[in-house]
Amino acid sequence: MNQLDRLIAEFASLVWGLPLVILLIGGGLYLLISSRFLPFRYLGHSLDLLRGKYDDPNAPGEINHFQALSTALSSTVGMGNIAGVAVAIALGGPGAVFWLWISAIVGMSTKFFTNTLAVMYRGKDTQGNIQGGVMYFIVEGLGKAWKPLAVFFAVAGLVGALPVFNVNQLTQAINTILLEPQGVETGFTTNLIIGIVLVIITSAVILGGLYRISRTVSKLVPAMVALYFISVLAILFVNIDELPRYLGLIFTDAFAAENYKGEPLFGGIVGGLMILGIRRGAFSNEAGIGTATMAHGASKTSEPIREGLVAMLGPAIDTLVICTLTALTILVTGVWQSSDANGVTLTAKAFENSIPYFGDYLLLLCIAAFSISSLFSYSYYGTKCLNFLIGAERKHYYNYFYILSILIGATTSLSMMINLIDGFFALMAIPTMISTLILAPRVMKAARIYFKKHLD
């Protein structure tokens, strides 16, 4: 297992090299600048769309704007926000948060373009149902000659959509917060039992398809975000004196080596810190990865630009708000320096230190909601990929593979699970960004027509 762990870590480091950073962040900056900062200019209109002001029940698609964003957020607003941020700070200190922010700002533009394309170039599966996603807009937008690129995305998505990291961290949280303080000896047996319980819960929802998933997460996501938001604000209030200092350190440490514990890259420490923040940002908000296009591509709308505007809110909610709150909680409580814990355990220590007696239980409740909602959405992404590869009649086979992976995630190490998903996310980003950059001029042409028609 140690050798496999090392091989997966080397694979993740290899694919997260300079070429991918240039493609993901450089490509995102190009989209942001070439669109003249469109995501920020039409933020008010995107909020109107989210509230349902322009919903048309007769439009093509399966779910409304809010349900599409909730489904996408239920996968991004998850353990990446709690455990992923903790991993970033444990390795990179406060400076890693700055690069998280950069990935989110750039990611808003990327999400606008990718999810506009997901509706603009929807395809049909073997049963004649309308489908959206990177693999479909590659084939429909670029032509059949580009299908190998679409197949590459779908194959990588079969692994990238597995819930192994979320399950791993939920299992760790249940062990350290709930079982071990009660004197229960934790290990493979307890991990397996937790995995089996998660299999039962997940199966009950995912076997009901997208409609049941979207209805479930559209109720769960707002509630879990609100609970987490209130809890973290309480912790920041208790440690308000430390807040200004750490806000300053986020900026100064972004270009310093003082707290960085990872490997130097691109000839220096700052390169390694930048990669760390961008990797964790991509893991958190998935901008440029392409998973969210499969949820937004199912939205009930005949206006592709509208779905792009709604989708771009994802990185703002996910990274600029929720990841920042988690990061500040870990920083102001000082646990990132006083503890050797990593992942979700580090965040739990921050809650425990600031809210005695029940703070860690409060976090466990949030973690359970974050993780379980992620389990629902990722299964949908995996079935969409298998649908594209072998047909709608066989897509349900993915759910059995997916359910088995829950048991694997519950019983293996954190490093193996996070590197596995990191690596396949990187592979998914390659076809997503290449096709998006090629098709970007068509999005801008459609955007000019849309805004002239509806807002001028």
Tab-separated table of C-alpha atoms in Angstrom:
chain	number	residue	atom	x	y	z
A	1	MET	CA	0.000	0.000	0.000
A	2	ASN	CA	2.883	2.384	0.746
A	3	GLN	CA	4.319	1.802	-2.718
A	4	LEU	CA	0.900	2.390	-4.326
A	5	ASP	CA	0.502	5.557	-2.243
A	6	ARG	CA	3.882	6.811	-3.498
A	7	LEU	CA	3.068	5.983	-7.131
A	8	ILE	CA	-0.241	7.871	-6.983
A	9	ALA	CA	1.504	10.875	-5.373
A	10	GLU	CA	4.108	10.907	-8.166
A	11	PHE	CA	1.350	10.666	-10.783
A	12	ALA	CA	-0.487	13.658	-9.249
A	13	SER	CA	2.711	15.735	-9.098
A	14	LEU	CA	3.549	14.876	-12.697
A	15	VAL	CA	0.207	15.968	-14.183
A	16	TRP	CA	0.071	19.084	-11.978
A	17	GLY	CA	3.122	20.537	-13.679
A	18	LEU	CA	3.784	23.908	-15.313
A	19	PRO	CA	1.891	23.102	-18.568
A	20	LEU	CA	-1.361	22.428	-16.673
A	21	VAL	CA	-1.003	25.579	-14.549
A	22	ILE	CA	-0.509	27.644	-17.695
A	23	LEU	CA	-3.539	25.988	-19.300
A	24	LEU	CA	-5.804	26.302	-16.237
A	25	ILE	CA	-4.819	29.687	-14.790
A	26	GLY	CA	-3.359	31.276	-17.936
A	27	GLY	CA	-6.367	30.122	-19.947
A	28	GLY	CA	-8.734	31.411	-17.288
A	29	LEU	CA	-6.998	34.804	-17.227
A	30	TYR	CA	-7.275	34.992	-21.015
A	31	LEU	CA	-11.030	34.303	-20.795
A	32	LEU	CA	-11.443	36.871	-18.008
A	33	ILE	CA	-9.570	39.642	-19.830
A	34	SER	CA	-10.945	38.878	-23.304
A	35	SER	CA	-14.496	39.016	-21.891
A	36	ARG	CA	-13.657	42.376	-20.272
A	37	PHE	CA	-14.371	40.977	-16.796
A	38	LEU	CA	-17.904	39.952	-17.796
A	39	PRO	CA	-18.593	37.791	-14.688
A	40	PHE	CA	-18.171	40.798	-12.430
A	41	ARG	CA	-20.049	43.246	-14.644
A	42	TYR	CA	-23.229	41.138	-14.675
A	43	LEU	CA	-23.201	39.807	-11.118
A	44	GLY	CA	-26.583	41.418	-10.325
A	45	HIS	CA	-28.232	39.816	-13.345
A	46	SER	CA	-26.858	36.399	-12.407
A	47	LEU	CA	-28.454	36.733	-8.938
A	48	ASP	CA	-31.805	37.581	-10.587
A	49	LEU	CA	-31.480	34.422	-12.681
A	50	LEU	CA	-30.715	32.349	-9.600
A	51	ARG	CA	-33.830	33.666	-7.853
A	52	GLY	CA	-35.916	32.345	-10.733
A	53	LYS	CA	-36.878	35.709	-12.224
A	54	TYR	CA	-36.373	34.408	-15.778
A	55	ASP	CA	-37.314	30.726	-15.307
A	56	ASP	CA	-39.324	29.166	-18.139
A	57	PRO	CA	-40.932	25.821	-17.165
A	58	ASN	CA	-41.382	24.967	-20.851
A	59	ALA	CA	-37.698	25.390	-21.726
A	60	PRO	CA	-35.668	22.263	-22.634
A	61	GLY	CA	-33.817	20.520	-19.804
A	62	GLU	CA	-34.522	18.653	-16.578
A	63	ILE	CA	-33.975	21.034	-13.641
A	64	ASN	CA	-34.181	24.806	-12.983
A	65	HIS	CA	-31.250	27.223	-12.513
A	66	PHE	CA	-31.292	26.977	-8.711
A	67	GLN	CA	-31.391	23.174	-8.720
A	68	ALA	CA	-28.561	23.052	-11.274
A	69	LEU	CA	-26.367	25.334	-9.143
A	70	SER	CA	-27.306	23.397	-5.993
A	71	THR	CA	-26.372	20.108	-7.657
A	72	ALA	CA	-23.046	21.571	-8.808
A	73	LEU	CA	-22.393	23.185	-5.410
A	74	SER	CA	-23.250	20.008	-3.531
A	75	SER	CA	-20.175	18.457	-5.140
A	76	THR	CA	-17.900	21.501	-4.785
A	77	VAL	CA	-19.137	22.700	-1.379
A	78	GLY	CA	-17.852	19.643	0.380
A	79	MET	CA	-14.783	18.295	2.058
A	80	GLY	CA	-12.573	20.386	-0.224
A	81	ASN	CA	-13.780	23.393	1.756
A	82	ILE	CA	-13.080	21.852	5.159
A	83	ALA	CA	-10.362	19.234	4.743
A	84	GLY	CA	-8.839	20.509	1.473
A	85	VAL	CA	-8.239	23.989	2.897
A	86	ALA	CA	-6.742	22.442	6.035
A	87	VAL	CA	-4.329	20.414	3.871
A	88	ALA	CA	-3.319	23.607	2.039
A	89	ILE	CA	-2.633	25.552	5.237
A	90	ALA	CA	-0.830	22.636	6.916
A	91	LEU	CA	1.600	22.533	3.962
A	92	GLY	CA	1.684	26.165	2.879
A	93	GLY	CA	0.633	28.357	5.784
A	94	PRO	CA	-1.468	31.509	5.318
A	95	GLY	CA	0.007	32.269	1.870
A	96	ALA	CA	-1.765	29.272	0.308
A	97	VAL	CA	-5.100	31.068	0.849
A	98	PHE	CA	-4.060	33.888	-1.512
A	99	TRP	CA	-3.592	31.408	-4.352
A	100	LEU	CA	-6.945	29.847	-3.501
A	101	TRP	CA	-8.483	33.278	-4.049
A	102	ILE	CA	-6.695	33.733	-7.367
A	103	SER	CA	-8.009	30.384	-8.581
A	104	ALA	CA	-11.560	31.419	-7.610
A	105	ILE	CA	-11.468	34.827	-9.319
A	106	VAL	CA	-10.107	33.290	-12.503
A	107	GLY	CA	-12.446	30.326	-12.047
A	108	MET	CA	-15.561	32.508	-12.173
A	109	SER	CA	-14.741	33.411	-15.760
A	110	THR	CA	-13.861	29.834	-16.675
A	111	LYS	CA	-17.157	28.577	-15.233
A	112	PHE	CA	-19.108	31.155	-17.229
A	113	PHE	CA	-17.599	29.949	-20.502
A	114	THR	CA	-17.658	26.187	-19.828
A	115	ASN	CA	-21.248	26.124	-18.587
A	116	THR	CA	-22.528	28.402	-21.341
A	117	LEU	CA	-21.056	25.898	-23.781
A	118	ALA	CA	-22.689	23.021	-21.866
A	119	VAL	CA	-26.123	24.421	-22.816
A	120	MET	CA	-25.149	25.907	-26.172
A	121	TYR	CA	-23.924	22.554	-27.495
A	122	ARG	CA	-26.095	19.938	-25.851
A	123	GLY	CA	-26.167	16.528	-27.459
A	124	LYS	CA	-28.391	13.467	-27.286
A	125	ASP	CA	-27.640	10.089	-25.770
A	126	THR	CA	-28.492	6.699	-27.245
A	127	GLN	CA	-32.060	6.978	-25.895
A	128	GLY	CA	-32.602	10.377	-27.508
A	129	ASN	CA	-32.443	12.346	-24.224
A	130	ILE	CA	-30.828	15.811	-24.226
A	131	GLN	CA	-27.473	15.768	-22.416
A	132	GLY	CA	-24.914	18.437	-21.535
A	133	GLY	CA	-21.298	18.370	-20.466
A	134	VAL	CA	-17.753	18.823	-21.738
A	135	MET	CA	-17.836	15.620	-23.799
A	136	TYR	CA	-20.977	16.770	-25.606
A	137	PHE	CA	-19.863	20.330	-26.333
A	138	ILE	CA	-16.565	18.989	-27.699
A	139	VAL	CA	-18.360	16.737	-30.191
A	140	GLU	CA	-21.259	19.112	-31.004
A	141	GLY	CA	-19.165	22.288	-31.014
A	142	LEU	CA	-15.884	21.130	-32.534
A	143	GLY	CA	-17.104	18.203	-34.624
A	144	LYS	CA	-16.783	14.421	-34.690
A	145	ALA	CA	-13.045	14.626	-35.442
A	146	TRP	CA	-12.534	15.845	-31.864
A	147	LYS	CA	-14.346	12.876	-30.287
A	148	PRO	CA	-11.114	11.295	-28.926
A	149	LEU	CA	-10.709	14.402	-26.735
A	150	ALA	CA	-14.286	13.947	-25.484
A	151	VAL	CA	-13.631	10.260	-24.767
A	152	PHE	CA	-10.461	11.227	-22.849
A	153	PHE	CA	-12.534	13.547	-20.626
A	154	ALA	CA	-15.229	10.925	-20.015
A	155	VAL	CA	-12.717	8.175	-19.132
A	156	ALA	CA	-10.890	10.470	-16.689
A	157	GLY	CA	-14.287	11.496	-15.283
A	158	LEU	CA	-15.095	7.905	-14.338
A	159	VAL	CA	-12.333	8.094	-11.706
A	160	GLY	CA	-12.488	11.854	-11.049
A	161	ALA	CA	-16.155	11.523	-10.030
A	162	LEU	CA	-15.467	8.902	-7.369
A	163	PRO	CA	-16.318	10.089	-3.824
A	164	VAL	CA	-13.261	8.542	-2.175
A	165	PHE	CA	-11.805	11.743	-0.655
A	166	ASN	CA	-15.110	12.886	0.855
A	167	VAL	CA	-15.763	9.433	2.306
A	168	ASN	CA	-12.215	9.209	3.645
A	169	GLN	CA	-12.484	12.501	5.500
A	170	LEU	CA	-15.995	11.859	6.821
A	171	THR	CA	-14.759	8.523	8.196
A	172	GLN	CA	-11.778	10.253	9.804
A	173	ALA	CA	-14.075	12.881	11.338
A	174	ILE	CA	-16.457	10.284	12.804
A	175	ASN	CA	-13.500	8.381	14.275
A	176	THR	CA	-11.706	11.364	15.841
A	177	ILE	CA	-14.721	13.430	16.945
A	178	LEU	CA	-17.322	10.819	17.858
A	179	LEU	CA	-15.838	7.360	18.452
A	180	GLU	CA	-12.353	7.822	19.948
A	181	PRO	CA	-13.446	10.251	22.735
A	182	GLN	CA	-15.947	7.558	23.796
A	183	GLY	CA	-13.146	5.018	24.147
A	184	VAL	CA	-14.034	3.102	20.966
A	185	GLU	CA	-11.004	1.519	19.316
A	186	THR	CA	-10.985	2.665	15.692
A	187	GLY	CA	-9.433	0.894	12.742
A	188	PHE	CA	-10.348	-1.098	9.662
A	189	THR	CA	-13.509	-2.574	11.227
A	190	THR	CA	-15.019	0.763	12.303
A	191	ASN	CA	-14.033	2.304	8.967
A	192	LEU	CA	-15.751	-0.506	7.100
A	193	ILE	CA	-18.931	-0.146	9.183
A	194	ILE	CA	-19.027	3.608	8.451
A	195	GLY	CA	-18.514	2.837	4.759
A	196	ILE	CA	-21.412	0.363	4.739
A	197	VAL	CA	-23.748	2.912	6.377
A	198	LEU	CA	-22.756	5.505	3.755
A	199	VAL	CA	-23.392	2.957	0.998
A	200	ILE	CA	-26.953	2.424	2.268
A	201	ILE	CA	-27.685	6.185	2.498
A	202	THR	CA	-26.148	6.950	-0.897
A	203	SER	CA	-27.872	4.067	-2.683
A	204	ALA	CA	-31.298	5.233	-1.509
A	205	VAL	CA	-30.815	8.577	-3.271
A	206	ILE	CA	-28.610	7.988	-6.318
A	207	LEU	CA	-30.599	5.060	-7.675
A	208	GLY	CA	-33.516	7.495	-8.023
A	209	GLY	CA	-31.695	9.533	-10.710
A	210	LEU	CA	-31.120	13.251	-11.252
A	211	TYR	CA	-34.588	14.432	-10.183
A	212	ARG	CA	-34.272	12.894	-6.725
A	213	ILE	CA	-30.646	14.063	-6.424
A	214	SER	CA	-31.481	17.671	-7.377
A	215	ARG	CA	-34.519	17.820	-5.048
A	216	THR	CA	-32.477	16.458	-2.156
A	217	VAL	CA	-29.439	18.704	-2.558
A	218	SER	CA	-31.459	21.875	-3.316
A	219	LYS	CA	-32.810	21.539	0.236
A	220	LEU	CA	-29.605	20.296	1.865
A	221	VAL	CA	-27.044	22.697	0.341
A	222	PRO	CA	-28.525	26.022	1.575
A	223	ALA	CA	-29.073	24.582	5.061
A	224	MET	CA	-25.562	23.180	5.405
A	225	VAL	CA	-23.941	26.375	4.094
A	226	ALA	CA	-25.967	28.475	6.581
A	227	LEU	CA	-25.062	26.245	9.539
A	228	TYR	CA	-21.363	26.262	8.665
A	229	PHE	CA	-21.394	30.026	7.996
A	230	ILE	CA	-22.916	30.836	11.414
A	231	SER	CA	-20.555	28.451	13.246
A	232	VAL	CA	-17.445	29.930	11.654
A	233	LEU	CA	-18.563	33.527	12.247
A	234	ALA	CA	-18.933	32.669	15.936
A	235	ILE	CA	-15.348	31.366	16.032
A	236	LEU	CA	-14.020	34.448	14.222
A	237	PHE	CA	-15.884	36.680	16.678
A	238	VAL	CA	-14.250	34.878	19.628
A	239	ASN	CA	-10.804	35.416	18.006
A	240	ILE	CA	-11.501	38.845	16.486
A	241	ASP	CA	-8.206	40.300	17.789
A	242	GLU	CA	-6.182	37.879	15.640
A	243	LEU	CA	-8.156	38.458	12.442
A	244	PRO	CA	-6.386	41.584	11.033
A	245	ARG	CA	-2.929	40.023	11.491
A	246	TYR	CA	-3.825	36.864	9.592
A	247	LEU	CA	-5.603	38.720	6.819
A	248	GLY	CA	-2.327	40.552	6.289
A	249	LEU	CA	-0.287	37.323	6.423
A	250	ILE	CA	-2.397	35.794	3.656
A	251	PHE	CA	-0.999	38.440	1.292
A	252	THR	CA	2.575	38.684	2.585
A	253	ASP	CA	3.107	34.908	2.910
A	254	ALA	CA	1.843	34.256	-0.616
A	255	PHE	CA	5.299	35.278	-1.851
A	256	ALA	CA	7.377	34.060	1.104
A	257	ALA	CA	8.969	30.747	2.086
A	258	GLU	CA	8.624	31.013	5.857
A	259	ASN	CA	5.694	28.620	6.384
A	260	TYR	CA	5.934	26.436	3.279
A	261	LYS	CA	6.620	22.737	3.978
A	262	GLY	CA	6.176	21.257	0.506
A	263	GLU	CA	8.510	20.680	-2.432
A	264	PRO	CA	9.928	23.720	-4.297
A	265	LEU	CA	8.631	24.018	-7.865
A	266	PHE	CA	9.387	26.221	-10.881
A	267	GLY	CA	12.765	27.025	-9.367
A	268	GLY	CA	11.572	28.175	-5.969
A	269	ILE	CA	9.313	28.014	-2.936
A	270	VAL	CA	6.737	30.476	-4.323
A	271	GLY	CA	6.162	28.173	-7.291
A	272	GLY	CA	5.407	25.280	-4.948
A	273	LEU	CA	3.091	27.437	-2.838
A	274	MET	CA	1.263	28.670	-5.941
A	275	ILE	CA	0.739	25.105	-7.206
A	276	LEU	CA	-0.504	24.038	-3.772
A	277	GLY	CA	-3.106	26.824	-3.646
A	278	ILE	CA	-4.227	26.291	-7.243
A	279	ARG	CA	-4.542	22.508	-6.774
A	280	ARG	CA	-6.635	22.949	-3.651
A	281	GLY	CA	-8.663	25.694	-5.364
A	282	ALA	CA	-9.376	23.458	-8.358
A	283	PHE	CA	-10.316	20.635	-6.002
A	284	SER	CA	-12.651	22.957	-4.139
A	285	ASN	CA	-14.480	24.848	-6.913
A	286	GLU	CA	-13.714	22.583	-9.922
A	287	ALA	CA	-13.445	25.589	-12.281
A	288	GLY	CA	-11.843	24.409	-15.488
A	289	ILE	CA	-12.206	20.742	-14.526
A	290	GLY	CA	-15.585	20.323	-16.223
A	291	THR	CA	-17.653	18.322	-13.754
A	292	ALA	CA	-20.183	21.097	-13.145
A	293	THR	CA	-20.994	21.281	-16.864
A	294	MET	CA	-22.859	17.996	-16.496
A	295	ALA	CA	-25.212	19.494	-13.883
A	296	HIS	CA	-25.634	22.879	-15.565
A	297	GLY	CA	-26.058	21.209	-18.950
A	298	ALA	CA	-29.293	19.668	-17.615
A	299	SER	CA	-30.783	23.071	-16.703
A	300	LYS	CA	-34.212	24.050	-18.088
A	301	THR	CA	-33.238	26.983	-20.266
A	302	SER	CA	-33.041	27.913	-23.931
A	303	GLU	CA	-30.567	30.727	-23.166
A	304	PRO	CA	-27.025	29.329	-22.754
A	305	ILE	CA	-25.678	32.653	-21.456
A	306	ARG	CA	-28.069	32.515	-18.524
A	307	GLU	CA	-26.713	29.197	-17.335
A	308	GLY	CA	-23.147	30.479	-17.632
A	309	LEU	CA	-24.037	33.479	-15.472
A	310	VAL	CA	-25.596	31.259	-12.801
A	311	ALA	CA	-22.698	28.788	-12.878
A	312	MET	CA	-20.087	31.492	-12.348
A	313	LEU	CA	-21.510	32.097	-8.851
A	314	GLY	CA	-20.155	28.688	-7.838
A	315	PRO	CA	-16.491	29.655	-7.227
A	316	ALA	CA	-17.580	32.837	-5.439
A	317	ILE	CA	-19.770	30.921	-2.987
A	318	ASP	CA	-17.482	27.939	-2.709
A	319	THR	CA	-13.986	29.418	-2.508
A	320	LEU	CA	-14.208	33.162	-1.848
A	321	VAL	CA	-16.750	32.663	0.962
A	322	ILE	CA	-16.682	29.148	2.417
A	323	CYS	CA	-12.998	28.272	1.902
A	324	THR	CA	-11.990	31.671	3.269
A	325	LEU	CA	-14.098	31.149	6.387
A	326	THR	CA	-12.490	27.737	6.964
A	327	ALA	CA	-8.999	29.145	6.407
A	328	LEU	CA	-9.486	32.049	8.818
A	329	THR	CA	-10.885	29.663	11.445
A	330	ILE	CA	-7.762	27.476	11.255
A	331	LEU	CA	-5.438	30.500	11.239
A	332	VAL	CA	-6.903	32.661	14.019
A	333	THR	CA	-7.182	29.745	16.451
A	334	GLY	CA	-3.491	28.947	15.936
A	335	VAL	CA	-4.046	25.197	15.464
A	336	TRP	CA	-2.132	25.235	12.161
A	337	GLN	CA	1.056	25.906	14.201
A	338	SER	CA	0.286	24.054	17.442
A	339	SER	CA	-0.973	20.769	15.997
A	340	ASP	CA	0.441	18.046	13.773
A	341	ALA	CA	-3.068	17.161	12.612
A	342	ASN	CA	-3.974	17.351	8.931
A	343	GLY	CA	-7.136	17.417	6.866
A	344	VAL	CA	-10.453	17.475	8.661
A	345	THR	CA	-8.850	16.767	12.068
A	346	LEU	CA	-7.075	20.153	11.927
A	347	THR	CA	-10.356	21.978	11.276
A	348	ALA	CA	-11.990	19.996	14.098
A	349	LYS	CA	-9.305	21.203	16.521
A	350	ALA	CA	-10.054	24.814	15.550
A	351	PHE	CA	-13.763	24.293	16.307
A	352	GLU	CA	-13.017	22.466	19.561
A	353	ASN	CA	-10.665	25.205	20.803
A	354	SER	CA	-13.109	28.047	20.117
A	355	ILE	CA	-16.457	26.431	20.944
A	356	PRO	CA	-15.831	24.179	23.978
A	357	TYR	CA	-17.853	21.000	24.587
A	358	PHE	CA	-19.852	20.961	21.356
A	359	GLY	CA	-17.802	22.790	18.698
A	360	ASP	CA	-16.351	19.623	17.209
A	361	TYR	CA	-19.806	17.994	17.176
A	362	LEU	CA	-21.158	21.008	15.337
A	363	LEU	CA	-18.402	20.585	12.752
A	364	LEU	CA	-19.199	16.863	12.471
A	365	LEU	CA	-22.809	17.737	11.626
A	366	CYS	CA	-21.610	20.143	8.908
A	367	ILE	CA	-19.107	17.587	7.616
A	368	ALA	CA	-21.801	14.904	7.381
A	369	ALA	CA	-24.065	17.216	5.364
A	370	PHE	CA	-21.208	18.390	3.105
A	371	SER	CA	-19.927	14.887	2.459
A	372	ILE	CA	-23.226	13.097	1.955
A	373	SER	CA	-24.535	15.750	-0.471
A	374	SER	CA	-21.285	15.374	-2.446
A	375	LEU	CA	-21.857	11.630	-2.647
A	376	PHE	CA	-25.164	12.241	-4.417
A	377	SER	CA	-23.873	14.641	-7.085
A	378	TYR	CA	-20.668	12.856	-8.017
A	379	SER	CA	-22.583	9.676	-8.841
A	380	TYR	CA	-24.577	11.659	-11.407
A	381	TYR	CA	-21.364	12.911	-13.028
A	382	GLY	CA	-19.952	9.398	-13.293
A	383	THR	CA	-23.115	7.979	-14.876
A	384	LYS	CA	-23.094	10.827	-17.415
A	385	CYS	CA	-19.529	9.896	-18.410
A	386	LEU	CA	-20.407	6.210	-18.759
A	387	ASN	CA	-23.569	7.162	-20.681
A	388	PHE	CA	-21.407	8.978	-23.223
A	389	LEU	CA	-18.929	6.110	-23.500
A	390	ILE	CA	-21.184	3.030	-23.748
A	391	GLY	CA	-24.775	4.271	-23.970
A	392	ALA	CA	-27.662	5.315	-21.736
A	393	GLU	CA	-28.892	1.728	-21.410
A	394	ARG	CA	-25.725	0.773	-19.507
A	395	LYS	CA	-24.985	3.937	-17.525
A	396	HIS	CA	-26.488	2.496	-14.325
A	397	TYR	CA	-23.567	0.064	-14.061
A	398	TYR	CA	-21.438	2.979	-12.858
A	399	ASN	CA	-23.495	3.213	-9.658
A	400	TYR	CA	-22.304	-0.251	-8.561
A	401	PHE	CA	-18.649	0.723	-9.149
A	402	TYR	CA	-19.345	4.008	-7.363
A	403	ILE	CA	-20.891	2.307	-4.329
A	404	LEU	CA	-17.895	-0.063	-4.079
A	405	SER	CA	-15.536	2.949	-4.127
A	406	ILE	CA	-17.248	4.299	-0.971
A	407	LEU	CA	-15.922	1.275	0.924
A	408	ILE	CA	-12.441	1.834	-0.552
A	409	GLY	CA	-12.459	5.523	0.435
A	410	ALA	CA	-13.472	4.668	3.995
A	411	THR	CA	-10.628	2.190	4.522
A	412	THR	CA	-7.577	3.823	2.865
A	413	SER	CA	-5.229	6.746	3.597
A	414	LEU	CA	-5.905	10.468	3.113
A	415	SER	CA	-2.824	11.042	0.937
A	416	MET	CA	-3.735	8.260	-1.471
A	417	MET	CA	-7.315	9.472	-1.916
A	418	ILE	CA	-6.513	13.174	-2.349
A	419	ASN	CA	-3.690	12.494	-4.828
A	420	LEU	CA	-5.862	10.086	-6.838
A	421	ILE	CA	-8.641	12.643	-7.313
A	422	ASP	CA	-6.151	15.499	-7.848
A	423	GLY	CA	-4.482	13.544	-10.642
A	424	PHE	CA	-7.665	12.691	-12.517
A	425	PHE	CA	-9.046	16.209	-12.054
A	426	ALA	CA	-5.897	17.426	-13.792
A	427	LEU	CA	-6.512	15.018	-16.687
A	428	MET	CA	-10.127	16.238	-16.984
A	429	ALA	CA	-8.933	19.851	-17.119
A	430	ILE	CA	-6.899	19.257	-20.289
A	431	PRO	CA	-9.808	18.597	-22.712
A	432	THR	CA	-12.065	21.033	-20.843
A	433	MET	CA	-9.729	24.017	-21.171
A	434	ILE	CA	-8.527	23.244	-24.717
A	435	SER	CA	-12.071	23.000	-26.102
A	436	THR	CA	-13.290	26.008	-24.096
A	437	LEU	CA	-10.496	28.253	-25.362
A	438	ILE	CA	-11.216	27.232	-28.975
A	439	LEU	CA	-14.987	27.825	-28.601
A	440	ALA	CA	-14.699	31.028	-26.479
A	441	PRO	CA	-15.296	33.442	-29.427
A	442	ARG	CA	-18.690	31.794	-30.037
A	443	VAL	CA	-19.623	32.354	-26.390
A	444	MET	CA	-18.700	36.039	-26.608
A	445	LYS	CA	-20.746	36.442	-29.794
A	446	ALA	CA	-23.770	34.863	-28.066
A	447	ALA	CA	-23.186	37.034	-24.966
A	448	ARG	CA	-23.258	40.264	-26.987
A	449	ILE	CA	-26.549	39.222	-28.614
A	450	TYR	CA	-28.066	38.159	-25.255
A	451	PHE	CA	-27.171	41.324	-23.349
A	452	LYS	CA	-28.300	43.580	-26.189
A	453	LYS	CA	-31.634	41.753	-26.333
A	454	HIS	CA	-32.377	41.508	-22.608
A	455	LEU	CA	-30.477	44.233	-20.745
A	456	ASP	CA	-29.819	47.144	-23.126
